[in-house]
Structures are given as C-alpha cells and as structure tokens.
Amino acid sequence: PIEKVRYAIPYENYTLEIDIFPFWESAALLEIELTSEDENPPLPPFLSVVAEVTHDGRFKNAAMARNAAQRALLPHLISPFEF
C-alpha cells in the first residue's frame, strides 16, 4: 500500500482531489473527475500543473508503492517525475 493524504476541495462546480505523499516535498497529484476528456476545468491560482499524468503508469498507486523503497533510499537523486 501507499501512504497519502487526500484533500477534496470544491472549486467552481468541480471537486479537486489533491493527494499529498510523504516522499514528495514540493509536488502532489491533482485529480478532477470530468464528464468528457474535452473538458477544461478551471484551476485556482494557487495550483500549478507541471504535467498531465492521467495515462502515465508511473503515477498509478501500485507503481508508486513498488518504487517507494527506491525513492526512500535516493530522495536527492530522483525527482517526482523521473522514477
């Protein structure tokens, strides 16, 4: 299993689900349920999207849990987007 804290923030008719992980100090995952892939939901000014990772298997919970030991051993060598 993977540890995370999830915050659900209502914003302009959407719910922004922000996952905070103990192994990332300055990054988090944002999830927004959409009715179609063409939707472009507004984001609050305090959020900045670095990358779209919806279809990137490295950001699935199972993959992140498998790589947790590696991240714990090498936190200074691995950025959140390079594992």
mmCIF file of N, CA and C in Angstrom:
data_model
loop_
_atom_site.group_PDB
_atom_site.id
_atom_site.type_symbol
_atom_site.label_atom_id
_atom_site.label_comp_id
_atom_site.label_asym_id
_atom_site.label_seq_id
_atom_site.Cartn_x
_atom_site.Cartn_y
_atom_site.Cartn_z
ATOM 1 N N PRO A 1 0.827 -1.195 0.000
ATOM 2 C CA PRO A 1 0.000 0.000 0.000
ATOM 3 C C PRO A 1 0.871 1.258 0.000
ATOM 4 N N ILE A 2 0.257 2.331 -0.382
ATOM 5 C CA ILE A 2 0.962 3.604 -0.416
ATOM 6 C C ILE A 2 0.276 4.582 0.546
ATOM 7 N N GLU A 3 1.082 5.358 1.253
ATOM 8 C CA GLU A 3 0.534 6.346 2.170
ATOM 9 C C GLU A 3 0.343 7.668 1.451
ATOM 10 N N LYS A 4 -0.800 8.298 1.691
ATOM 11 C CA LYS A 4 -1.055 9.623 1.148
ATOM 12 C C LYS A 4 -2.161 10.265 1.955
ATOM 13 N N VAL A 5 -2.209 11.568 1.861
ATOM 14 C CA VAL A 5 -3.306 12.327 2.452
ATOM 15 C C VAL A 5 -4.050 12.962 1.292
ATOM 16 N N ARG A 6 -5.367 12.775 1.249
ATOM 17 C CA ARG A 6 -6.167 13.329 0.154
ATOM 18 C C ARG A 6 -7.034 14.461 0.690
ATOM 19 N N TYR A 7 -6.955 15.579 -0.013
ATOM 20 C CA TYR A 7 -7.798 16.730 0.288
ATOM 21 C C TYR A 7 -8.801 16.880 -0.843
ATOM 22 N N ALA A 8 -10.060 17.044 -0.510
ATOM 23 C CA ALA A 8 -11.116 17.284 -1.503
ATOM 24 C C ALA A 8 -11.538 18.741 -1.370
ATOM 25 N N ILE A 9 -11.294 19.508 -2.425
ATOM 26 C CA ILE A 9 -11.555 20.945 -2.392
ATOM 27 C C ILE A 9 -12.598 21.286 -3.449
ATOM 28 N N PRO A 10 -13.761 21.770 -3.033
ATOM 29 C CA PRO A 10 -14.748 22.192 -4.029
ATOM 30 C C PRO A 10 -14.276 23.484 -4.701
ATOM 31 N N TYR A 11 -14.363 23.510 -6.030
ATOM 32 C CA TYR A 11 -13.948 24.700 -6.763
ATOM 33 C C TYR A 11 -14.743 24.791 -8.061
ATOM 34 N N GLU A 12 -15.549 25.803 -8.181
ATOM 35 C CA GLU A 12 -16.337 26.105 -9.384
ATOM 36 C C GLU A 12 -17.018 24.876 -10.002
ATOM 37 N N ASN A 13 -17.860 24.234 -9.232
ATOM 38 C CA ASN A 13 -18.648 23.070 -9.666
ATOM 39 C C ASN A 13 -17.821 21.809 -9.910
ATOM 40 N N TYR A 14 -16.594 21.783 -9.456
ATOM 41 C CA TYR A 14 -15.736 20.597 -9.545
ATOM 42 C C TYR A 14 -15.243 20.282 -8.141
ATOM 43 N N THR A 15 -14.772 19.064 -7.953
ATOM 44 C CA THR A 15 -14.074 18.705 -6.729
ATOM 45 C C THR A 15 -12.637 18.396 -7.099
ATOM 46 N N LEU A 16 -11.722 19.180 -6.568
ATOM 47 C CA LEU A 16 -10.298 18.964 -6.805
ATOM 48 C C LEU A 16 -9.797 18.026 -5.717
ATOM 49 N N GLU A 17 -9.312 16.863 -6.108
ATOM 50 C CA GLU A 17 -8.777 15.902 -5.145
ATOM 51 C C GLU A 17 -7.256 15.970 -5.235
ATOM 52 N N ILE A 18 -6.650 16.442 -4.159
ATOM 53 C CA ILE A 18 -5.200 16.635 -4.136
ATOM 54 C C ILE A 18 -4.594 15.594 -3.212
ATOM 55 N N ASP A 19 -3.705 14.773 -3.763
ATOM 56 C CA ASP A 19 -3.023 13.734 -2.992
ATOM 57 C C ASP A 19 -1.624 14.207 -2.626
ATOM 58 N N ILE A 20 -1.332 14.198 -1.331
ATOM 59 C CA ILE A 20 -0.024 14.581 -0.808
ATOM 60 C C ILE A 20 0.675 13.306 -0.331
ATOM 61 N N PHE A 21 1.894 13.090 -0.812
ATOM 62 C CA PHE A 21 2.657 11.883 -0.491
ATOM 63 C C PHE A 21 3.844 12.242 0.406
ATOM 64 N N PRO A 22 4.203 11.376 1.361
ATOM 65 C CA PRO A 22 5.295 11.693 2.276
ATOM 66 C C PRO A 22 6.668 11.762 1.595
ATOM 67 N N PHE A 23 6.804 11.178 0.418
ATOM 68 C CA PHE A 23 8.109 11.163 -0.247
ATOM 69 C C PHE A 23 8.312 12.336 -1.203
ATOM 70 N N TRP A 24 7.322 13.201 -1.373
ATOM 71 C CA TRP A 24 7.473 14.409 -2.199
ATOM 72 C C TRP A 24 7.319 15.623 -1.317
ATOM 73 N N GLU A 25 8.289 16.501 -1.330
ATOM 74 C CA GLU A 25 8.193 17.708 -0.514
ATOM 75 C C GLU A 25 7.512 18.853 -1.259
ATOM 76 N N SER A 26 7.635 18.882 -2.560
ATOM 77 C CA SER A 26 7.115 20.037 -3.299
ATOM 78 C C SER A 26 6.227 19.647 -4.478
ATOM 79 N N ALA A 27 5.675 18.446 -4.442
ATOM 80 C CA ALA A 27 4.793 18.007 -5.527
ATOM 81 C C ALA A 27 3.624 17.225 -4.945
ATOM 82 N N ALA A 28 2.563 17.157 -5.714
ATOM 83 C CA ALA A 28 1.370 16.408 -5.317
ATOM 84 C C ALA A 28 0.652 15.995 -6.595
ATOM 85 N N LEU A 29 -0.325 15.140 -6.464
ATOM 86 C CA LEU A 29 -1.155 14.763 -7.607
ATOM 87 C C LEU A 29 -2.524 15.401 -7.450
ATOM 88 N N LEU A 30 -3.033 15.905 -8.545
ATOM 89 C CA LEU A 30 -4.362 16.505 -8.584
ATOM 90 C C LEU A 30 -5.244 15.640 -9.467
ATOM 91 N N GLU A 31 -6.413 15.301 -8.964
ATOM 92 C CA GLU A 31 -7.374 14.519 -9.746
ATOM 93 C C GLU A 31 -8.692 15.276 -9.782
ATOM 94 N N ILE A 32 -9.262 15.367 -10.988
ATOM 95 C CA ILE A 32 -10.562 16.001 -11.168
ATOM 96 C C ILE A 32 -11.399 15.075 -12.039
ATOM 97 N N GLU A 33 -12.567 14.668 -11.542
ATOM 98 C CA GLU A 33 -13.459 13.831 -12.348
ATOM 99 C C GLU A 33 -14.152 14.706 -13.389
ATOM 100 N N LEU A 34 -14.044 14.288 -14.641
ATOM 101 C CA LEU A 34 -14.644 15.027 -15.751
ATOM 102 C C LEU A 34 -15.733 14.193 -16.405
ATOM 103 N N THR A 35 -16.648 14.849 -17.085
ATOM 104 C CA THR A 35 -17.674 14.122 -17.828
ATOM 105 C C THR A 35 -17.178 13.757 -19.224
ATOM 106 N N SER A 36 -16.143 14.457 -19.721
ATOM 107 C CA SER A 36 -15.536 14.109 -21.011
ATOM 108 C C SER A 36 -14.081 14.569 -21.018
ATOM 109 N N GLU A 37 -13.262 13.961 -21.865
ATOM 110 C CA GLU A 37 -11.844 14.327 -21.949
ATOM 111 C C GLU A 37 -11.638 15.712 -22.541
ATOM 112 N N ASP A 38 -12.658 16.252 -23.180
ATOM 113 C CA ASP A 38 -12.547 17.583 -23.790
ATOM 114 C C ASP A 38 -12.767 18.707 -22.788
ATOM 115 N N GLU A 39 -13.210 18.372 -21.598
ATOM 116 C CA GLU A 39 -13.460 19.382 -20.583
ATOM 117 C C GLU A 39 -12.149 20.033 -20.145
ATOM 118 N N ASN A 40 -12.202 21.316 -19.892
ATOM 119 C CA ASN A 40 -11.029 22.048 -19.417
ATOM 120 C C ASN A 40 -11.423 22.791 -18.137
ATOM 121 N N PRO A 41 -11.370 22.112 -16.981
ATOM 122 C CA PRO A 41 -11.844 22.732 -15.751
ATOM 123 C C PRO A 41 -10.937 23.881 -15.311
ATOM 124 N N PRO A 42 -11.522 24.890 -14.698
ATOM 125 C CA PRO A 42 -10.710 25.995 -14.181
ATOM 126 C C PRO A 42 -9.912 25.528 -12.962
ATOM 127 N N LEU A 43 -8.737 26.093 -12.800
ATOM 128 C CA LEU A 43 -7.914 25.777 -11.632
ATOM 129 C C LEU A 43 -7.708 27.034 -10.804
ATOM 130 N N PRO A 44 -7.674 26.883 -9.499
ATOM 131 C CA PRO A 44 -7.434 28.056 -8.654
ATOM 132 C C PRO A 44 -6.009 28.571 -8.860
ATOM 133 N N PRO A 45 -5.795 29.847 -8.636
ATOM 134 C CA PRO A 45 -4.475 30.435 -8.889
ATOM 135 C C PRO A 45 -3.358 29.874 -8.016
ATOM 136 N N PHE A 46 -3.684 29.239 -6.902
ATOM 137 C CA PHE A 46 -2.631 28.692 -6.042
ATOM 138 C C PHE A 46 -2.102 27.344 -6.537
ATOM 139 N N LEU A 47 -2.709 26.763 -7.586
ATOM 140 C CA LEU A 47 -2.237 25.492 -8.139
ATOM 141 C C LEU A 47 -1.495 25.723 -9.444
ATOM 142 N N SER A 48 -0.456 24.950 -9.640
ATOM 143 C CA SER A 48 0.290 24.999 -10.889
ATOM 144 C C SER A 48 0.486 23.564 -11.371
ATOM 145 N N VAL A 49 0.008 23.284 -12.571
ATOM 146 C CA VAL A 49 0.117 21.934 -13.134
ATOM 147 C C VAL A 49 1.451 21.816 -13.866
ATOM 148 N N VAL A 50 2.230 20.821 -13.485
ATOM 149 C CA VAL A 50 3.541 20.597 -14.092
ATOM 150 C C VAL A 50 3.423 19.640 -15.271
ATOM 151 N N ALA A 51 2.583 18.610 -15.139
ATOM 152 C CA ALA A 51 2.460 17.613 -16.196
ATOM 153 C C ALA A 51 1.112 16.910 -16.093
ATOM 154 N N GLU A 52 0.588 16.513 -17.229
ATOM 155 C CA GLU A 52 -0.615 15.682 -17.298
ATOM 156 C C GLU A 52 -0.149 14.237 -17.203
ATOM 157 N N VAL A 53 -0.593 13.509 -16.190
ATOM 158 C CA VAL A 53 -0.103 12.147 -15.966
ATOM 159 C C VAL A 53 -1.222 11.101 -15.965
ATOM 160 N N THR A 54 -2.369 11.461 -16.496
ATOM 161 C CA THR A 54 -3.507 10.546 -16.487
ATOM 162 C C THR A 54 -3.162 9.178 -17.054
ATOM 163 N N HIS A 55 -2.446 9.142 -18.158
ATOM 164 C CA HIS A 55 -2.151 7.867 -18.823
ATOM 165 C C HIS A 55 -0.721 7.390 -18.568
ATOM 166 N N ASP A 56 -0.050 7.979 -17.606
ATOM 167 C CA ASP A 56 1.333 7.611 -17.286
ATOM 168 C C ASP A 56 1.310 6.605 -16.136
ATOM 169 N N GLY A 57 1.643 5.368 -16.436
ATOM 170 C CA GLY A 57 1.589 4.291 -15.461
ATOM 171 C C GLY A 57 2.464 4.502 -14.239
ATOM 172 N N ARG A 58 3.491 5.336 -14.340
ATOM 173 C CA ARG A 58 4.363 5.585 -13.188
ATOM 174 C C ARG A 58 3.634 6.270 -12.044
ATOM 175 N N PHE A 59 2.493 6.895 -12.341
ATOM 176 C CA PHE A 59 1.775 7.649 -11.328
ATOM 177 C C PHE A 59 0.547 6.913 -10.793
ATOM 178 N N LYS A 60 0.395 5.654 -11.127
ATOM 179 C CA LYS A 60 -0.656 4.827 -10.528
ATOM 180 C C LYS A 60 -0.194 4.424 -9.128
ATOM 181 N N ASN A 61 -1.123 4.279 -8.196
ATOM 182 C CA ASN A 61 -0.758 3.953 -6.814
ATOM 183 C C ASN A 61 0.118 2.709 -6.719
ATOM 184 N N ALA A 62 -0.191 1.663 -7.471
ATOM 185 C CA ALA A 62 0.581 0.418 -7.393
ATOM 186 C C ALA A 62 2.025 0.644 -7.818
ATOM 187 N N ALA A 63 2.237 1.380 -8.895
ATOM 188 C CA ALA A 63 3.597 1.645 -9.366
ATOM 189 C C ALA A 63 4.360 2.512 -8.364
ATOM 190 N N MET A 64 3.681 3.492 -7.793
ATOM 191 C CA MET A 64 4.339 4.356 -6.828
ATOM 192 C C MET A 64 4.702 3.584 -5.567
ATOM 193 N N ALA A 65 3.868 2.655 -5.150
ATOM 194 C CA ALA A 65 4.158 1.833 -3.978
ATOM 195 C C ALA A 65 5.357 0.926 -4.250
ATOM 196 N N ARG A 66 5.430 0.347 -5.445
ATOM 197 C CA ARG A 66 6.566 -0.512 -5.794
ATOM 198 C C ARG A 66 7.878 0.256 -5.754
ATOM 199 N N ASN A 67 7.840 1.521 -6.104
ATOM 200 C CA ASN A 67 9.051 2.318 -6.169
ATOM 201 C C ASN A 67 9.337 3.091 -4.884
ATOM 202 N N ALA A 68 8.537 2.902 -3.859
ATOM 203 C CA ALA A 68 8.705 3.655 -2.608
ATOM 204 C C ALA A 68 10.066 3.396 -1.966
ATOM 205 N N ALA A 69 10.521 2.170 -1.971
ATOM 206 C CA ALA A 69 11.814 1.856 -1.351
ATOM 207 C C ALA A 69 12.947 2.558 -2.088
ATOM 208 N N GLN A 70 12.892 2.561 -3.391
ATOM 209 C CA GLN A 70 13.930 3.232 -4.180
ATOM 210 C C GLN A 70 13.934 4.731 -3.886
ATOM 211 N N ARG A 71 12.755 5.338 -3.822
ATOM 212 C CA ARG A 71 12.674 6.769 -3.528
ATOM 213 C C ARG A 71 13.197 7.073 -2.133
ATOM 214 N N ALA A 72 12.917 6.194 -1.179
ATOM 215 C CA ALA A 72 13.363 6.421 0.196
ATOM 216 C C ALA A 72 14.889 6.377 0.285
ATOM 217 N N LEU A 73 15.516 5.525 -0.512
ATOM 218 C CA LEU A 73 16.970 5.405 -0.473
ATOM 219 C C LEU A 73 17.664 6.530 -1.240
ATOM 220 N N LEU A 74 17.019 7.051 -2.269
ATOM 221 C CA LEU A 74 17.667 8.037 -3.131
ATOM 222 C C LEU A 74 16.841 9.305 -3.307
ATOM 223 N N PRO A 75 16.350 9.910 -2.251
ATOM 224 C CA PRO A 75 15.451 11.055 -2.421
ATOM 225 C C PRO A 75 16.100 12.245 -3.104
ATOM 226 N N HIS A 76 17.396 12.403 -2.955
ATOM 227 C CA HIS A 76 18.076 13.547 -3.553
ATOM 228 C C HIS A 76 18.412 13.323 -5.022
ATOM 229 N N LEU A 77 18.303 12.097 -5.518
ATOM 230 C CA LEU A 77 18.659 11.790 -6.906
ATOM 231 C C LEU A 77 17.445 11.649 -7.811
ATOM 232 N N ILE A 78 16.264 11.475 -7.250
ATOM 233 C CA ILE A 78 15.084 11.180 -8.057
ATOM 234 C C ILE A 78 14.055 12.286 -7.876
ATOM 235 N N SER A 79 13.719 12.954 -8.964
ATOM 236 C CA SER A 79 12.659 13.952 -8.870
ATOM 237 C C SER A 79 11.336 13.214 -8.960
ATOM 238 N N PRO A 80 10.227 13.847 -8.567
ATOM 239 C CA PRO A 80 8.934 13.163 -8.606
ATOM 240 C C PRO A 80 8.531 12.722 -10.006
ATOM 241 N N PHE A 81 9.117 13.290 -11.041
ATOM 242 C CA PHE A 81 8.709 12.985 -12.400
ATOM 243 C C PHE A 81 9.729 12.128 -13.132
ATOM 244 N N GLU A 82 10.685 11.543 -12.417
ATOM 245 C CA GLU A 82 11.734 10.755 -13.073
ATOM 246 C C GLU A 82 11.929 9.396 -12.442
ATOM 247 N N PHE A 83 10.923 8.776 -11.873
ATOM 248 C CA PHE A 83 11.136 7.454 -11.296
ATOM 249 C C PHE A 83 10.637 6.384 -12.219
#
